[in-house]
Coordinates of C-alpha atoms in Angstrom, one line a residue:
Chain A
X1 CA 114.8 137.2 93.1
X2 CA 111.2 137.3 94.3
X3 CA 110.2 137.2 90.7
X4 CA 112.1 134.0 90.0
X5 CA 110.9 132.6 93.3
X6 CA 107.2 132.9 92.4
X7 CA 107.7 131.7 88.8
X8 CA 109.5 128.7 90.2
X9 CA 106.7 127.8 92.5
X10 CA 104.2 127.8 89.7
X11 CA 106.6 125.9 87.5
X12 CA 107.1 123.2 90.1
X13 CA 103.4 122.7 90.5
X14 CA 102.7 122.7 86.8
X15 CA 105.5 120.4 85.8
X16 CA 104.3 117.5 88.0
X17 CA 100.6 118.2 88.0
X18 CA 99.7 115.1 86.0
X19 CA 102.1 112.5 87.2
X20 CA 100.7 108.9 87.4
X21 CA 100.8 107.4 90.9
X22 CA 103.2 104.7 89.8
X23 CA 105.8 107.3 89.3
X24 CA 105.4 109.1 92.7
X25 CA 108.3 107.3 94.3
X26 CA 110.8 107.8 91.5
X27 CA 109.7 111.4 91.2
X28 CA 110.2 112.0 94.9
X29 CA 113.6 110.4 94.7
X30 CA 114.5 112.5 91.6
X31 CA 113.5 115.8 93.2
X32 CA 115.4 114.7 96.2
X33 CA 118.5 114.6 94.1
X34 CA 117.7 118.0 92.6
X35 CA 117.6 119.7 95.9
X36 CA 121.1 118.5 96.3
X37 CA 121.9 121.7 94.4
X38 CA 122.5 123.0 97.9
X39 CA 125.9 121.6 97.4
X40 CA 126.7 124.7 95.3
X41 CA 126.4 126.7 98.5
X42 CA 128.6 124.2 100.3
X43 CA 131.2 124.6 97.6
X44 CA 131.1 128.4 97.9
X45 CA 131.5 128.1 101.7
X46 CA 134.4 125.8 101.2
X47 CA 136.0 127.7 98.5
X48 CA 136.0 131.0 100.4
X49 CA 137.2 129.6 103.7
X50 CA 140.5 131.1 104.7
X51 CA 143.3 128.6 105.1
X52 CA 143.4 129.3 108.9
X53 CA 139.7 129.3 109.6
X54 CA 139.5 125.7 110.7
X55 CA 135.9 125.8 111.7
X56 CA 134.7 127.0 108.3
X57 CA 137.1 124.6 106.6
X58 CA 135.8 121.6 108.6
X59 CA 132.2 122.6 108.3
X60 CA 132.5 123.4 104.6
X61 CA 134.3 120.0 104.0
X62 CA 131.5 118.2 105.8
X63 CA 128.8 120.1 104.0
X64 CA 130.4 119.3 100.6
X65 CA 130.6 115.6 101.5
X66 CA 127.0 115.6 102.7
X67 CA 125.8 117.5 99.6
X68 CA 127.6 115.1 97.3
X69 CA 126.0 112.2 99.1
X70 CA 122.6 113.8 98.4
X71 CA 123.3 114.5 94.8
X72 CA 125.1 111.3 93.8
X73 CA 123.1 109.0 95.9
X74 CA 119.8 110.6 94.9
X75 CA 120.5 110.3 91.2
X76 CA 121.8 106.8 91.4
X77 CA 118.9 105.5 93.5
X78 CA 116.5 107.1 91.1
X79 CA 118.2 105.6 88.1
X80 CA 118.0 102.1 89.7
X81 CA 114.3 102.5 90.4
X82 CA 113.6 103.6 86.8
X83 CA 115.8 100.9 85.4
X84 CA 113.2 98.4 86.8
X85 CA 110.4 100.3 85.1
X86 CA 112.2 100.3 81.8
X87 CA 112.7 96.5 81.7
X88 CA 108.9 96.0 81.7
X89 CA 108.5 97.5 78.3
Chain B
X1 CA 133.9 137.1 81.7
X2 CA 134.0 134.0 83.9
X3 CA 131.0 135.2 85.9
X4 CA 128.9 135.6 82.7
X5 CA 129.8 132.1 81.6
X6 CA 128.9 130.9 85.1
X7 CA 125.5 132.7 84.8
X8 CA 124.9 130.8 81.6
X9 CA 125.9 127.5 83.1
X10 CA 123.5 128.2 86.0
X11 CA 120.8 129.0 83.5
X12 CA 121.4 125.7 81.7
X13 CA 121.4 124.0 85.1
X14 CA 118.0 125.4 86.0
X15 CA 116.5 124.5 82.7
X16 CA 117.8 120.9 83.0
X17 CA 116.1 120.6 86.4
X18 CA 112.8 121.8 85.0
X19 CA 113.0 119.5 81.9
X20 CA 114.3 116.6 84.0
X21 CA 111.4 117.0 86.4
X22 CA 109.0 117.2 83.6
X23 CA 110.4 114.0 82.0
X24 CA 110.4 112.2 85.3
X25 CA 106.6 112.5 85.4
X26 CA 106.2 110.4 82.3
X27 CA 107.1 106.7 82.3
X28 CA 108.8 106.5 78.9
X29 CA 111.1 109.5 79.5
X30 CA 111.6 109.2 83.2
X31 CA 115.0 107.6 83.1
X32 CA 116.4 110.1 80.6
X33 CA 114.9 112.9 82.7
X34 CA 116.9 111.8 85.6
X35 CA 120.1 111.8 83.6
X36 CA 119.3 115.2 82.2
X37 CA 119.0 116.7 85.7
X38 CA 122.1 114.9 86.8
X39 CA 124.0 116.4 83.8
X40 CA 122.8 119.9 84.8
X41 CA 123.9 119.3 88.3
X42 CA 127.4 118.2 87.2
X43 CA 128.0 121.3 85.1
X44 CA 126.6 123.6 87.8
X45 CA 129.0 122.0 90.4
X46 CA 132.1 122.1 88.1
X47 CA 131.2 125.6 87.0
X48 CA 131.0 126.8 90.6
X49 CA 134.4 125.3 91.5
X50 CA 136.3 126.8 88.6
X51 CA 134.4 130.0 87.6
X52 CA 133.1 131.3 90.9
X53 CA 134.5 134.7 91.8
X54 CA 134.1 136.3 95.2
X55 CA 133.3 140.0 95.8
X56 CA 137.0 140.9 95.1
X57 CA 136.8 139.0 91.8
X58 CA 139.1 136.3 93.1
X59 CA 138.8 132.6 92.3
X60 CA 139.0 129.9 95.0
X61 CA 142.5 129.2 96.3
X62 CA 143.9 126.0 94.8
X63 CA 144.3 124.6 98.3
X64 CA 140.5 124.9 98.8
X65 CA 139.8 123.5 95.4
X66 CA 141.8 120.4 96.2
X67 CA 139.9 120.0 99.5
X68 CA 136.6 120.4 97.6
X69 CA 137.6 117.6 95.2
X70 CA 138.6 115.3 98.1
X71 CA 135.2 116.0 99.6
X72 CA 133.4 115.4 96.3
X73 CA 135.2 112.1 95.8
X74 CA 134.4 110.9 99.3
X75 CA 130.8 111.8 98.9
X76 CA 130.6 110.2 95.5
X77 CA 132.2 106.9 96.5
X78 CA 130.0 106.5 99.6
X79 CA 126.9 107.7 97.7
X80 CA 127.3 105.4 94.8
X81 CA 128.1 102.4 97.0
X82 CA 125.2 103.0 99.3
X83 CA 122.8 103.6 96.4
X84 CA 124.0 100.5 94.4
X85 CA 124.0 98.1 97.3
X86 CA 120.6 99.0 98.9
X87 CA 117.9 96.4 98.3
X88 CA 114.9 97.5 96.3
X89 CA 112.6 97.1 99.3
X90 CA 114.8 99.5 101.3
X91 CA 114.6 102.3 98.7
X92 CA 112.3 104.6 100.6
X93 CA 114.6 104.8 103.6
X94 CA 117.6 105.4 101.3
X95 CA 115.8 108.4 99.8
X96 CA 115.1 109.6 103.3
X97 CA 118.7 109.2 104.3
X98 CA 120.0 111.2 101.3
X99 CA 117.3 113.8 101.9
X100 CA 118.6 114.2 105.4
X101 CA 122.1 114.7 104.1
X102 CA 120.9 117.6 102.0
X103 CA 119.1 119.1 105.0
X104 CA 122.2 118.9 107.1
X105 CA 124.2 120.5 104.3
X106 CA 121.9 123.4 104.1
X107 CA 122.0 123.8 107.9
X108 CA 125.8 123.8 108.0
X109 CA 126.0 126.4 105.3
X110 CA 123.7 128.6 107.4
X111 CA 126.0 128.1 110.5
X112 CA 129.1 129.2 108.5
X113 CA 127.3 132.1 106.9
X114 CA 126.0 133.2 110.3
X115 CA 129.5 133.5 111.8
X116 CA 130.8 135.0 108.6
X117 CA 129.7 138.4 107.6
X118 CA 126.6 139.3 109.6
X119 CA 125.9 142.9 109.0
X120 CA 123.4 144.5 111.3
X121 CA 120.3 145.8 109.5
X122 CA 120.3 143.3 106.7
X123 CA 117.3 141.5 108.1
X124 CA 116.4 139.8 104.8
X125 CA 119.8 138.3 104.7
X126 CA 120.0 137.2 108.3
X127 CA 116.4 136.0 108.2
X128 CA 117.2 133.7 105.2
X129 CA 120.3 132.4 107.0
X130 CA 118.3 131.4 110.0
X131 CA 115.4 130.0 108.0
X132 CA 117.9 127.8 106.2
X133 CA 119.2 126.6 109.6
X134 CA 115.8 125.9 111.0
X135 CA 114.4 124.1 108.0
X136 CA 117.6 122.3 107.2
X137 CA 118.1 120.9 110.7
X138 CA 114.5 119.9 111.1
X139 CA 114.6 118.1 107.7
X140 CA 117.8 116.4 108.8
X141 CA 116.7 114.9 112.1
X142 CA 113.2 114.2 110.8
X143 CA 114.6 112.3 107.8
X144 CA 116.9 110.3 110.1
X145 CA 113.9 109.2 112.3
X146 CA 111.9 108.4 109.1
X147 CA 114.9 106.3 108.0
X148 CA 115.0 104.5 111.3
X149 CA 111.3 103.9 111.3
X150 CA 111.3 102.3 107.8
X151 CA 114.4 100.3 108.7
X152 CA 112.6 99.1 111.8
X153 CA 115.1 100.6 114.3
X154 CA 112.7 103.2 115.6
X155 CA 109.1 102.5 116.8
X156 CA 106.2 104.9 116.9
X157 CA 106.0 106.8 120.1
X158 CA 103.3 109.1 121.3
X159 CA 102.7 111.0 124.5
X160 CA 99.7 113.1 125.6
X161 CA 99.3 116.5 124.1
X162 CA 102.1 115.8 121.7
X163 CA 100.7 117.9 118.8
X164 CA 100.2 120.8 121.2
X165 CA 103.7 120.5 122.6
X166 CA 105.1 120.3 119.1
X167 CA 103.2 123.4 118.0
X168 CA 104.5 125.3 121.0
X169 CA 108.0 124.2 120.4
X170 CA 107.8 125.2 116.7
X171 CA 106.5 128.6 117.7
X172 CA 109.4 128.9 120.1
X173 CA 111.9 128.0 117.4
X174 CA 110.5 130.5 115.0
X175 CA 110.6 133.2 117.7
X176 CA 114.2 132.4 118.6
X177 CA 115.1 132.5 114.9
X178 CA 113.6 135.9 114.5
X179 CA 115.3 137.1 117.7
X180 CA 118.7 136.0 116.4
X181 CA 118.0 137.5 113.0
X182 CA 117.4 141.0 114.3
X183 CA 120.3 140.8 116.8
X184 CA 123.1 143.2 115.8
X185 CA 125.9 140.9 117.1
X186 CA 126.4 137.2 116.2
X187 CA 125.7 134.9 119.1
X188 CA 127.1 131.5 118.4
X189 CA 126.1 129.8 121.7
X190 CA 122.4 130.7 121.2
X191 CA 122.7 129.7 117.5
X192 CA 124.0 126.3 118.6
X193 CA 121.2 125.8 121.1
X194 CA 118.7 126.8 118.4
X195 CA 120.1 124.3 116.0
X196 CA 120.0 121.6 118.7
X197 CA 116.4 122.5 119.5
X198 CA 115.5 122.2 115.8
X199 CA 117.0 118.7 115.7
X200 CA 114.9 117.8 118.7
X201 CA 111.8 119.2 117.0
X202 CA 112.5 117.2 113.8
X203 CA 112.5 114.0 116.0
X204 CA 109.3 114.9 117.8
X205 CA 107.6 115.8 114.5
X206 CA 108.2 112.5 112.9
X207 CA 108.1 110.3 116.0
X208 CA 104.3 109.9 116.4
X209 CA 103.6 109.3 112.7
X210 CA 103.0 105.7 111.8
X211 CA 105.6 103.8 109.8
X212 CA 103.0 103.3 107.0
X213 CA 102.7 107.0 106.5
X214 CA 106.5 107.5 106.2
X215 CA 106.5 107.9 102.4
X216 CA 104.3 110.9 102.8
X217 CA 106.5 112.3 105.5
X218 CA 109.6 111.8 103.4
X219 CA 108.0 113.6 100.5
X220 CA 107.2 116.4 102.9
X221 CA 110.7 116.6 104.3
X222 CA 111.9 116.4 100.8
X223 CA 110.1 119.6 99.9
X224 CA 111.4 121.2 103.2
X225 CA 115.0 120.5 102.1
X226 CA 114.1 122.1 98.8
X227 CA 113.1 125.2 100.6
X228 CA 116.3 125.1 102.7
X229 CA 118.3 124.9 99.5
X230 CA 116.4 127.9 98.1
X231 CA 117.4 129.8 101.2
X232 CA 120.9 129.1 100.2
X233 CA 120.1 130.6 96.8
X234 CA 119.0 133.8 98.5
X235 CA 122.1 133.9 100.7
X236 CA 124.5 133.7 97.7
X237 CA 122.3 135.4 95.2
X238 CA 122.6 132.2 93.3
X239 CA 119.9 131.4 90.7
X240 CA 120.5 127.7 90.2
X241 CA 120.1 127.0 93.9
X242 CA 117.1 129.2 94.1
X243 CA 115.2 127.6 91.2
X244 CA 116.3 124.1 92.0
X245 CA 115.3 124.5 95.6
X246 CA 112.0 126.1 95.0
X247 CA 111.1 123.7 92.2
X248 CA 111.6 120.8 94.6
X249 CA 109.8 122.7 97.4
X250 CA 106.7 123.3 95.4
X251 CA 106.6 120.1 93.4
X252 CA 107.4 118.2 96.6
X253 CA 104.5 119.8 98.4
X254 CA 102.2 119.0 95.5
X255 CA 103.5 115.4 95.4
X256 CA 102.9 115.1 99.1
X257 CA 99.3 116.2 98.6
X258 CA 98.8 113.8 95.7
X259 CA 100.1 110.9 97.8
X260 CA 97.7 111.8 100.6
X261 CA 94.9 111.9 98.0
X262 CA 95.7 108.4 96.8
X263 CA 95.1 107.2 100.3
X264 CA 92.0 109.4 100.7
X265 CA 93.4 111.3 103.6
X266 CA 94.4 114.9 104.2
X267 CA 97.9 116.0 105.0
X268 CA 96.9 117.3 108.3
X269 CA 95.4 113.9 109.1
X270 CA 98.7 112.2 108.4
X271 CA 100.7 114.7 110.5
X272 CA 98.4 114.9 113.5
X273 CA 97.8 111.1 113.1
X274 CA 94.3 111.3 114.6
X275 CA 93.6 108.0 112.8
X276 CA 94.0 106.0 116.0
X277 CA 91.6 104.3 118.4
X278 CA 88.5 106.5 118.6
X279 CA 87.8 106.5 114.8
X280 CA 88.2 102.7 114.5
X281 CA 86.0 102.0 117.6
X282 CA 82.9 103.5 116.1
X283 CA 83.5 102.1 112.6
X284 CA 84.0 98.5 113.6
X285 CA 81.0 98.1 115.8
X286 CA 78.4 95.8 114.4
X287 CA 80.3 95.1 111.2
X288 CA 82.7 92.4 112.3
X289 CA 80.3 89.7 113.4
X290 CA 81.1 86.2 112.2
X291 CA 83.8 83.6 112.3
X292 CA 87.1 83.5 110.6
X293 CA 87.9 80.3 108.8
X294 CA 91.4 79.0 108.3
X295 CA 92.6 77.0 105.4
X296 CA 95.3 74.4 105.6
X297 CA 98.3 74.6 103.3
X298 CA 97.3 71.4 101.5
X299 CA 93.8 72.6 100.8
X300 CA 95.2 75.9 99.6
X301 CA 97.6 74.1 97.3
X302 CA 94.8 72.0 95.8
X303 CA 92.5 74.9 95.4
X304 CA 95.1 76.9 93.5
X305 CA 96.3 74.0 91.4
X306 CA 92.8 73.3 90.1
X307 CA 91.8 76.9 89.5
X308 CA 91.6 78.3 86.0
X309 CA 92.4 81.8 87.0
X310 CA 94.2 83.1 90.0
X311 CA 94.7 86.7 91.0
X312 CA 97.4 87.7 93.4
X313 CA 96.9 90.9 95.5
X314 CA 100.2 91.9 97.0
X315 CA 100.5 94.4 99.9
X316 CA 102.9 95.8 102.4
X317 CA 103.3 92.3 104.0
X318 CA 104.9 91.0 100.8
X319 CA 107.4 93.9 100.9
X320 CA 108.2 93.4 104.5
X321 CA 108.8 89.7 104.1
X322 CA 110.7 90.3 100.9
X323 CA 108.6 87.5 99.4
X324 CA 108.4 88.8 95.9
X325 CA 110.7 86.1 94.5
X326 CA 108.8 83.3 96.2
X327 CA 105.7 84.8 94.9
X328 CA 107.0 84.7 91.4
X329 CA 108.0 81.1 91.9
X330 CA 104.5 80.2 92.9
X331 CA 103.2 82.1 89.8
X332 CA 105.5 80.1 87.5
X333 CA 104.5 76.9 89.1
X334 CA 100.8 77.6 88.6
X335 CA 101.3 78.7 85.1
X336 CA 103.0 75.4 84.3
X337 CA 99.9 73.7 85.5
X338 CA 97.9 75.8 83.1
X339 CA 96.5 78.2 85.6
X340 CA 96.2 81.8 84.5
X341 CA 97.9 84.0 87.1
X342 CA 97.7 87.8 87.3
X343 CA 98.5 90.4 89.8
X344 CA 96.1 93.1 91.0
X345 CA 97.9 96.2 92.0
X346 CA 96.2 98.8 94.1
X347 CA 97.7 102.3 93.6
X348 CA 98.8 102.6 97.2
X349 CA 99.5 99.0 98.0
X350 CA 102.4 98.9 100.4
X351 CA 101.6 102.5 101.3
X352 CA 104.0 103.7 98.8
X353 CA 102.9 104.5 95.3
X354 CA 104.4 102.2 92.7
X355 CA 106.0 100.1 95.5
X356 CA 104.5 96.8 94.3
X357 CA 105.4 97.5 90.7
X358 CA 109.0 98.0 91.6
X359 CA 109.1 95.0 93.9
X360 CA 107.5 92.6 91.4
X361 CA 109.6 94.0 88.5
X362 CA 112.7 93.1 90.6
X363 CA 111.4 89.5 90.8
X364 CA 111.1 89.5 87.0
X365 CA 107.3 89.3 87.0
X366 CA 106.4 90.3 83.4
X367 CA 104.7 93.7 83.1
X368 CA 101.5 92.6 81.3
X369 CA 100.7 90.4 84.4
X370 CA 100.3 93.5 86.6
X371 CA 96.8 94.8 86.4
X372 CA 95.9 98.3 87.5
X373 CA 92.9 98.6 89.8
X374 CA 90.2 99.2 87.3
X375 CA 91.3 96.4 85.0
X376 CA 91.6 94.0 88.0
X377 CA 88.2 94.9 89.3
X378 CA 86.5 93.9 86.0
X379 CA 88.3 90.6 86.1
X380 CA 87.6 89.5 89.7
X381 CA 84.2 88.1 88.8
X382 CA 85.8 85.6 86.4
X383 CA 88.5 84.7 88.9
X384 CA 88.5 81.3 90.7
X385 CA 90.8 82.2 93.5
X386 CA 92.4 85.4 94.9
X387 CA 95.4 85.3 97.1
X388 CA 95.8 88.4 99.2
X389 CA 99.4 88.6 100.4
X390 CA 99.9 91.0 103.3
X391 CA 97.4 93.5 102.0
X392 CA 94.5 94.6 104.2
X393 CA 92.9 98.0 103.8
X394 CA 93.1 98.0 100.0
X395 CA 90.7 95.1 100.0
X396 CA 88.4 96.2 102.8
X397 CA 84.8 96.3 101.5
X398 CA 84.0 98.8 104.3
X399 CA 85.5 101.4 102.0
X400 CA 82.5 100.8 99.7
X401 CA 79.8 99.8 102.1
X402 CA 80.3 101.5 105.4
X403 CA 80.0 105.3 105.4
X404 CA 81.2 105.4 109.0
X405 CA 84.5 103.8 108.2
X406 CA 87.5 106.1 108.2
X407 CA 88.5 104.7 104.8
X408 CA 85.1 105.1 103.3
X409 CA 85.4 106.4 99.8
X410 CA 88.9 105.0 99.1
X411 CA 88.8 102.9 95.9
X412 CA 89.5 99.3 96.7
X413 CA 90.2 96.0 94.9
X414 CA 86.9 94.2 94.9
X415 CA 88.3 90.8 95.7
X416 CA 85.0 89.6 97.2
X417 CA 83.7 89.3 93.6
X418 CA 85.9 86.2 93.1
X419 CA 84.9 82.6 93.8
X420 CA 87.4 82.0 96.6
X421 CA 89.6 84.3 98.6
X422 CA 92.7 83.2 100.5
X423 CA 94.2 85.8 102.8
X424 CA 97.8 85.4 103.9
X425 CA 98.4 87.4 107.0
X426 CA 100.6 87.3 110.0
X427 CA 97.8 87.6 112.4
X428 CA 94.3 88.9 112.8
X429 CA 95.6 92.4 113.6
X430 CA 94.0 95.3 111.8
X431 CA 95.9 96.9 109.0
X432 CA 97.6 100.2 109.2
X433 CA 94.3 102.1 109.2
X434 CA 93.6 100.3 112.5
X435 CA 90.2 99.1 111.4
X436 CA 88.7 95.6 111.1
X437 CA 88.3 94.0 107.7
X438 CA 84.9 92.3 107.2
X439 CA 86.3 90.6 104.2
X440 CA 88.0 88.1 106.6
X441 CA 84.6 87.1 107.9
X442 CA 83.0 86.5 104.5
X443 CA 82.0 82.9 103.9
X444 CA 84.2 82.6 100.8
X445 CA 87.3 83.9 102.6
X446 CA 89.8 81.5 104.2
X447 CA 92.8 82.7 106.2
X448 CA 96.4 81.4 106.0
X449 CA 98.3 82.8 108.9
X450 CA 102.1 83.2 109.0
X451 CA 104.9 85.2 107.5
X452 CA 104.3 85.9 103.8
X453 CA 107.6 84.4 102.7
X454 CA 107.6 81.2 104.6
X455 CA 103.9 80.6 104.0
X456 CA 104.5 81.1 100.2
X457 CA 107.4 78.7 100.3
X458 CA 105.3 76.0 102.0
X459 CA 102.6 76.7 99.5
X460 CA 105.0 76.3 96.6
X461 CA 105.9 72.8 98.0
X462 CA 102.3 71.9 98.3
X463 CA 101.5 73.0 94.8
X464 CA 104.5 71.0 93.5
X465 CA 103.1 67.9 95.2
X466 CA 99.8 68.2 93.4

């Protein structure tokens, strides 16, 4: 796990090292959507909650909703921003 | 079998995030990159729902799967509606809002996992759970404040020794987190209090930072949420969460630093916000002698109509007043009169990289009309009139001439090279950097006070009359 962690840190830095400043905002928005991957955790919480554990069920449900908002909203907003860039071509 | 398929799906997901991020950093491929990452996310989500097996090799109960889908649908509908309806100028706060949702999600996961199976002795595990809680909730409340600030609901607030108090509070939070992590029994009340304190810290952290620096803060909180998601990856031994989270964490940190660099400031400077009164006092002394001349709308209209070449320098004021369409109207009108109109875009105009490009693109301003800083600077000398709309620091000659100035060294648009400069501004107040602008006192500069949109509208009428 640590191995992957360190590799990912370098990858993250390398991948965006030469981004033009015009794209800072869409890139921020795009990576915002990507960290929505936290939803996977929310799904696991939700999926494993016993039917009588209302606290876990409620929290899990809330977490999935919030995570989905992050993922879907993030990608759609990014797409809208980039749509404007494309038109200029 | 299922779990191996899921592993492969996660691998594909991780790869799409990397490729997506890479493509997002090039203008031509950016949009496809976003879709690639979205595709990876979709398969990772669906794969988790149907192929995930717990430690007893059991799939999720169908009751739970139904609930998951209900939650997914609710989130999707709200997310799409919110993202589609938001105005282009409100994009940064929207990103902040969604970021906060991710942070909250990570915090909730930690709460549930904390009360779940919390075996004594597994410090690595319990530490990750608490780290996820801390970072997630700080990111959530911080993002909400950032959202409020950009939306204009929350104003900047500072009190004495704020940075010291914040540091002490942060140290206390970390200490409490470590205490809970090494406790053999679960202690829900203390955990609740810790979560609440983290929320308060998030508020205090963002509160004193000026609205103009919010994009940097959002980018920073964005990378926080990435780290929180990576904590989730550790908790569940889940590679896609780990790689996705860390990718965002590290690239987000780098992006934050790049943004600071574009403004010629350090990250620490933004966070501590030492940019206030003391620095400006020394810098302004002796440089701001002279009188400010106003120009009437009629004169401005005449000047523009009979110019050969006009350069428009948009800034934050244009964004705030949502004046981009009126600005385009003025541009069309002048073009009809045979005036050559171009836009000079400073990389951090609007204090948000690319902000002006997005705004003007929304108003259908053709792309070739937008000049980058270097190109614009070589054209100012042959320009008859420059209209500065709601921009200040990016045209402040002090950045070139005055080594004492806090913005010294920041590249600027050299509008003073042009024949005439008209500055549209709401008042004589200093820009976000809190420093005076000697450009306003130059003999060739005239001021046009008022809200950017209404002033532009009046100017359009004047130009029409000519």
